mmCIF file with all atom_site columns, C-alpha atoms in Angstrom:
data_model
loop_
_atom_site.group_PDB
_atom_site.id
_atom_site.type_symbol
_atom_site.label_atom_id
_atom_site.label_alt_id
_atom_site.label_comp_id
_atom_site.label_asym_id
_atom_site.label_entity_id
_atom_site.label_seq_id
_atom_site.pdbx_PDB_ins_code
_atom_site.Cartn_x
_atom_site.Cartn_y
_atom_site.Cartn_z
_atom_site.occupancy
_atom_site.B_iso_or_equiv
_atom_site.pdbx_formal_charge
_atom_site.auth_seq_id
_atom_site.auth_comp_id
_atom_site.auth_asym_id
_atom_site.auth_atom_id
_atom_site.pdbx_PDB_model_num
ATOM 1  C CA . UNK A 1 1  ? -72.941  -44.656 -57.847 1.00 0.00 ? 1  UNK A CA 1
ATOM 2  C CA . UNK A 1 2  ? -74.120  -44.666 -61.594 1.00 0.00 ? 2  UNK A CA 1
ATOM 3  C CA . UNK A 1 3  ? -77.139  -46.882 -60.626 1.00 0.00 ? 3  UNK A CA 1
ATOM 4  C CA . UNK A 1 4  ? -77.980  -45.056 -57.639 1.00 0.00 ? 4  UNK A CA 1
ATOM 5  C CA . UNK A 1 5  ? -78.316  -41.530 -59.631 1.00 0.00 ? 5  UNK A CA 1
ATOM 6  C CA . UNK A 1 6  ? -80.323  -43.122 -62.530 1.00 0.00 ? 6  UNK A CA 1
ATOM 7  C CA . UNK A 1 7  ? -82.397  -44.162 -60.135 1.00 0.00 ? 7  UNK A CA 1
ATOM 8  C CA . UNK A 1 8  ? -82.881  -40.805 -58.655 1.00 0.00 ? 8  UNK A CA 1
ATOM 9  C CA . UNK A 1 9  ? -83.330  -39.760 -61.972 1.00 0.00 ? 9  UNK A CA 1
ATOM 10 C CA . UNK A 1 10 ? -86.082  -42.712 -62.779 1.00 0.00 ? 10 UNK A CA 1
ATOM 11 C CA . UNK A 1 11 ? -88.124  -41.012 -59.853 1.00 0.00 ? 11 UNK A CA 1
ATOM 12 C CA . UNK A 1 12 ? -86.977  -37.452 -60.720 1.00 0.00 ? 12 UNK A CA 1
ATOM 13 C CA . UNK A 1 13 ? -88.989  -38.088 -63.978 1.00 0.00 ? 13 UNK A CA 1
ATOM 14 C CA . UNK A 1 14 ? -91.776  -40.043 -62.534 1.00 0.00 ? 14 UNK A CA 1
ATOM 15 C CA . UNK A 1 15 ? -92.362  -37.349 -59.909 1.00 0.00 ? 15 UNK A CA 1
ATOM 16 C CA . UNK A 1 16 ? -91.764  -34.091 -62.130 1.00 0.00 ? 16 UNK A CA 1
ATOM 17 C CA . UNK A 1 17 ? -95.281  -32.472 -62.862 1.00 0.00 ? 17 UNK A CA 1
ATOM 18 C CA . UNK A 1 18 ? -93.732  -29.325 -64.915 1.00 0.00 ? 18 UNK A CA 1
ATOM 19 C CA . UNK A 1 19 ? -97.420  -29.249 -66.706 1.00 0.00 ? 19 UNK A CA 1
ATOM 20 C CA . UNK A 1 20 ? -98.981  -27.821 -63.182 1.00 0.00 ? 20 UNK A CA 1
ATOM 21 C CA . UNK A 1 21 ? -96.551  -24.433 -63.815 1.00 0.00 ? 21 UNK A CA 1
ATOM 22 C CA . UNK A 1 22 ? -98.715  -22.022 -65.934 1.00 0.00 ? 22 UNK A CA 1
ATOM 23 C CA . UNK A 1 23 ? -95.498  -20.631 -67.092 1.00 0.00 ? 23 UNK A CA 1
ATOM 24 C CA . UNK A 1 24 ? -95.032  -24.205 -68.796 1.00 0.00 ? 24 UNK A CA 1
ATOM 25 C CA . UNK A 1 25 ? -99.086  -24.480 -69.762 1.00 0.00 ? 25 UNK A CA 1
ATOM 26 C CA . UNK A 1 26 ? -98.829  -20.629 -71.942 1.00 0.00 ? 26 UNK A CA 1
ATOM 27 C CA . UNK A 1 27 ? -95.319  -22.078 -73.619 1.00 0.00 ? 27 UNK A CA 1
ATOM 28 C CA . UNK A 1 28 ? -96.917  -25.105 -74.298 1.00 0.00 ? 28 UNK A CA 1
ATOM 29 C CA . UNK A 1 29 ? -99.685  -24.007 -75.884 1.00 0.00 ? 29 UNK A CA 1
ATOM 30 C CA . UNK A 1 30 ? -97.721  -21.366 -77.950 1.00 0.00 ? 30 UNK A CA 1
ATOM 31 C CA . UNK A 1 31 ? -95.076  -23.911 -79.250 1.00 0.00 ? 31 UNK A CA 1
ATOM 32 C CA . UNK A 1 32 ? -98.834  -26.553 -80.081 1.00 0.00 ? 32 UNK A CA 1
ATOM 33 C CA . UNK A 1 33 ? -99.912  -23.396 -82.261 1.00 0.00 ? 33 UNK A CA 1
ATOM 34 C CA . UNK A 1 34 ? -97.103  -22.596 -83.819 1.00 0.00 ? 34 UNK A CA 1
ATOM 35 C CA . UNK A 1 35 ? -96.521  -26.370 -84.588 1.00 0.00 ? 35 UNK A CA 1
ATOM 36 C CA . UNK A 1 36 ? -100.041 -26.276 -86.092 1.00 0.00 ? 36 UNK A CA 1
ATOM 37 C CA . UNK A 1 37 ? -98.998  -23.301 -88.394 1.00 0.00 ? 37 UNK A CA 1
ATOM 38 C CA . UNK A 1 38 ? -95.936  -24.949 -89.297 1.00 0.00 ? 38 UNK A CA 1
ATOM 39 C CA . UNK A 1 39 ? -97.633  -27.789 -90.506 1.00 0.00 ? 39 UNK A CA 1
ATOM 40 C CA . UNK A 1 40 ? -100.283 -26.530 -92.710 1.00 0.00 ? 40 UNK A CA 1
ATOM 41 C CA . UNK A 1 41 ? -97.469  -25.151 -94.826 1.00 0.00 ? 41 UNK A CA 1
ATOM 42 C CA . UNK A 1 42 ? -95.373  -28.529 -95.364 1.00 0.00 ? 42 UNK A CA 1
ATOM 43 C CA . UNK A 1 43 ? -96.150  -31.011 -97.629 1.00 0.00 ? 43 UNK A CA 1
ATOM 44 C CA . UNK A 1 44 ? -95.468  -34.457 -96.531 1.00 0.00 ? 44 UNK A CA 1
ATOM 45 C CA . UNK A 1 45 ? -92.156  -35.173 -97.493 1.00 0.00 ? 45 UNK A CA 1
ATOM 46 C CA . UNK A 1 46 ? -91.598  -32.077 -95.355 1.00 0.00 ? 46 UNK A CA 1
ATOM 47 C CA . UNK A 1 47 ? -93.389  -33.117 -92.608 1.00 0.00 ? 47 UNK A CA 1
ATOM 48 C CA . UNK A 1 48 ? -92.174  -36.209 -92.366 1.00 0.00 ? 48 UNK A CA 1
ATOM 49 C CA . UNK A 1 49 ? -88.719  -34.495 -92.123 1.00 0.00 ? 49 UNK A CA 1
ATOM 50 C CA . UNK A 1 50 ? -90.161  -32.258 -89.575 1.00 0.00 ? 50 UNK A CA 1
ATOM 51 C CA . UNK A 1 51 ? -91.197  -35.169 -87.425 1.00 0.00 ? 51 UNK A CA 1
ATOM 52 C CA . UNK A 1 52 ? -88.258  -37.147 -88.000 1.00 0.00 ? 52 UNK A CA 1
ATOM 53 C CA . UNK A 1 53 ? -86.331  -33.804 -86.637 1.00 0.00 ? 53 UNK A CA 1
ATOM 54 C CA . UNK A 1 54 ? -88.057  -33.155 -83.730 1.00 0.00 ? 54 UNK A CA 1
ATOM 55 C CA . UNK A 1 55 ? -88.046  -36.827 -82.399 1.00 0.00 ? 55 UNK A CA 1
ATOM 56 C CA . UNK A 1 56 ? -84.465  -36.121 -82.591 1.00 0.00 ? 56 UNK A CA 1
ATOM 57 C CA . UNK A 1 57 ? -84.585  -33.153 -80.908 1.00 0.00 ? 57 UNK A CA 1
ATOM 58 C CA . UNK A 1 58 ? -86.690  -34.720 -77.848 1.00 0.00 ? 58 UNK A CA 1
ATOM 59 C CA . UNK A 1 59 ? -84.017  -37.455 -77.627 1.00 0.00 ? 59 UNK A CA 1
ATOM 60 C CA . UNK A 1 60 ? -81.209  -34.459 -77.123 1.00 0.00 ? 60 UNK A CA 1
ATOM 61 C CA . UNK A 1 61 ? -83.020  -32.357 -74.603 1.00 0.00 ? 61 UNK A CA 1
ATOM 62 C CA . UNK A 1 62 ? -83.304  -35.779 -72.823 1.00 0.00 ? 62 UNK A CA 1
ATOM 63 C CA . UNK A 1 63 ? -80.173  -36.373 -72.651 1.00 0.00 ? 63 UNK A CA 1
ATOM 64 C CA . UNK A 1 64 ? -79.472  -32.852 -71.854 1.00 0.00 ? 64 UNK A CA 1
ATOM 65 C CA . UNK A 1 65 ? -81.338  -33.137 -68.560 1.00 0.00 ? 65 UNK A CA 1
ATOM 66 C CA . UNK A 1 66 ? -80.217  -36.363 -67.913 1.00 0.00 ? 66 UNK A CA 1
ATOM 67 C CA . UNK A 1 67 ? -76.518  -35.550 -68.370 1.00 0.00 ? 67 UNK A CA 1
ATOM 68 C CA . UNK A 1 68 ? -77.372  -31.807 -66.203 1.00 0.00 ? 68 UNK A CA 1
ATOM 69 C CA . UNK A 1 69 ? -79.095  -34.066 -63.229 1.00 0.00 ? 69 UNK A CA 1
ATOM 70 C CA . UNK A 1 70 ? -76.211  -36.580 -63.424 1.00 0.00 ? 70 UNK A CA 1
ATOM 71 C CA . UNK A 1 71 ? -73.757  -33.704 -62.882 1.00 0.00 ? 71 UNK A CA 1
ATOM 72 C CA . UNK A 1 72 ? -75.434  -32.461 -60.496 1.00 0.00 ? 72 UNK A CA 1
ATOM 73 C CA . UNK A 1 73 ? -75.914  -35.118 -58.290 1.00 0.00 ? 73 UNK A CA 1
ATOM 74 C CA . UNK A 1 74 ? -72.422  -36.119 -58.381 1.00 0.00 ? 74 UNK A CA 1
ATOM 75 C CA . UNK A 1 75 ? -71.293  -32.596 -57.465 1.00 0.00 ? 75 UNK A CA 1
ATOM 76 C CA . UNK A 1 76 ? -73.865  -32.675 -54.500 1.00 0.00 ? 76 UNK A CA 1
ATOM 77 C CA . UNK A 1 77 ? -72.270  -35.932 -53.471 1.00 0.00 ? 77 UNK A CA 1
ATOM 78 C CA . UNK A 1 78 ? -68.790  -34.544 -53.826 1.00 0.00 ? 78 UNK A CA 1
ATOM 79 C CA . UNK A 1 79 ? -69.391  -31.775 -51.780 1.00 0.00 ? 79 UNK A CA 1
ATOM 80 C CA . UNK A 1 80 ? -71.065  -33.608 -49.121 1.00 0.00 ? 80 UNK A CA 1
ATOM 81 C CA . UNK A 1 81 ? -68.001  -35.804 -48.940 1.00 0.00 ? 81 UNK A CA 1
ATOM 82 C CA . UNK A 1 82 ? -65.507  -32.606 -48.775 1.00 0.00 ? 82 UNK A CA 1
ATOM 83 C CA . UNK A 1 83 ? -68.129  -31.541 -45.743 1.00 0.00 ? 83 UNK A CA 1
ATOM 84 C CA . UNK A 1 84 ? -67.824  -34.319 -43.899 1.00 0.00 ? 84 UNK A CA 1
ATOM 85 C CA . UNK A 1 85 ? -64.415  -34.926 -43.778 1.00 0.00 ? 85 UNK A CA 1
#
């Protein structure tokens, strides 16, 4: 069952096109500008800290969404089992 949800999740990711949501476009380009600001004020020990930190941080929301689909699609299975039966 593993396989079969992270390949859901493989074409989950594939198929997701978040950037069309305008909602997602003015965050976006909010978080790009404050980025921007944030970097003009670091040096470059601090930015390479900074980068270092939010490669980090892209690996946990990752993982965060993978573990939430996961869940999720076990639950939906569960409760299509306890349906059927």
């Amino acid at each position: 069952m593993e396989k079969v949800i992270g390949n859901l999740f493989s074409d989950y990711l594939s198929e997701k096109n978040t950037a069309d949501d305008p909602e997602y476009s003015l965050i976006a380009k909010e978080a790009l500008q404050k980025e921007r600001e944030l970097r003009a004020l670091m040096n470059e020990e601090q930015t390479k800290c900074f980068e270092e930190l939010f490669e980090l941080t892209a690996q946990i929301q990752y993982l965060e969404v993978k573990d939430a689909f996961f869940t999720a699609c076990k639950l939906g299975a569960k409760m299509s089992k306890e349906l059927i039966i």
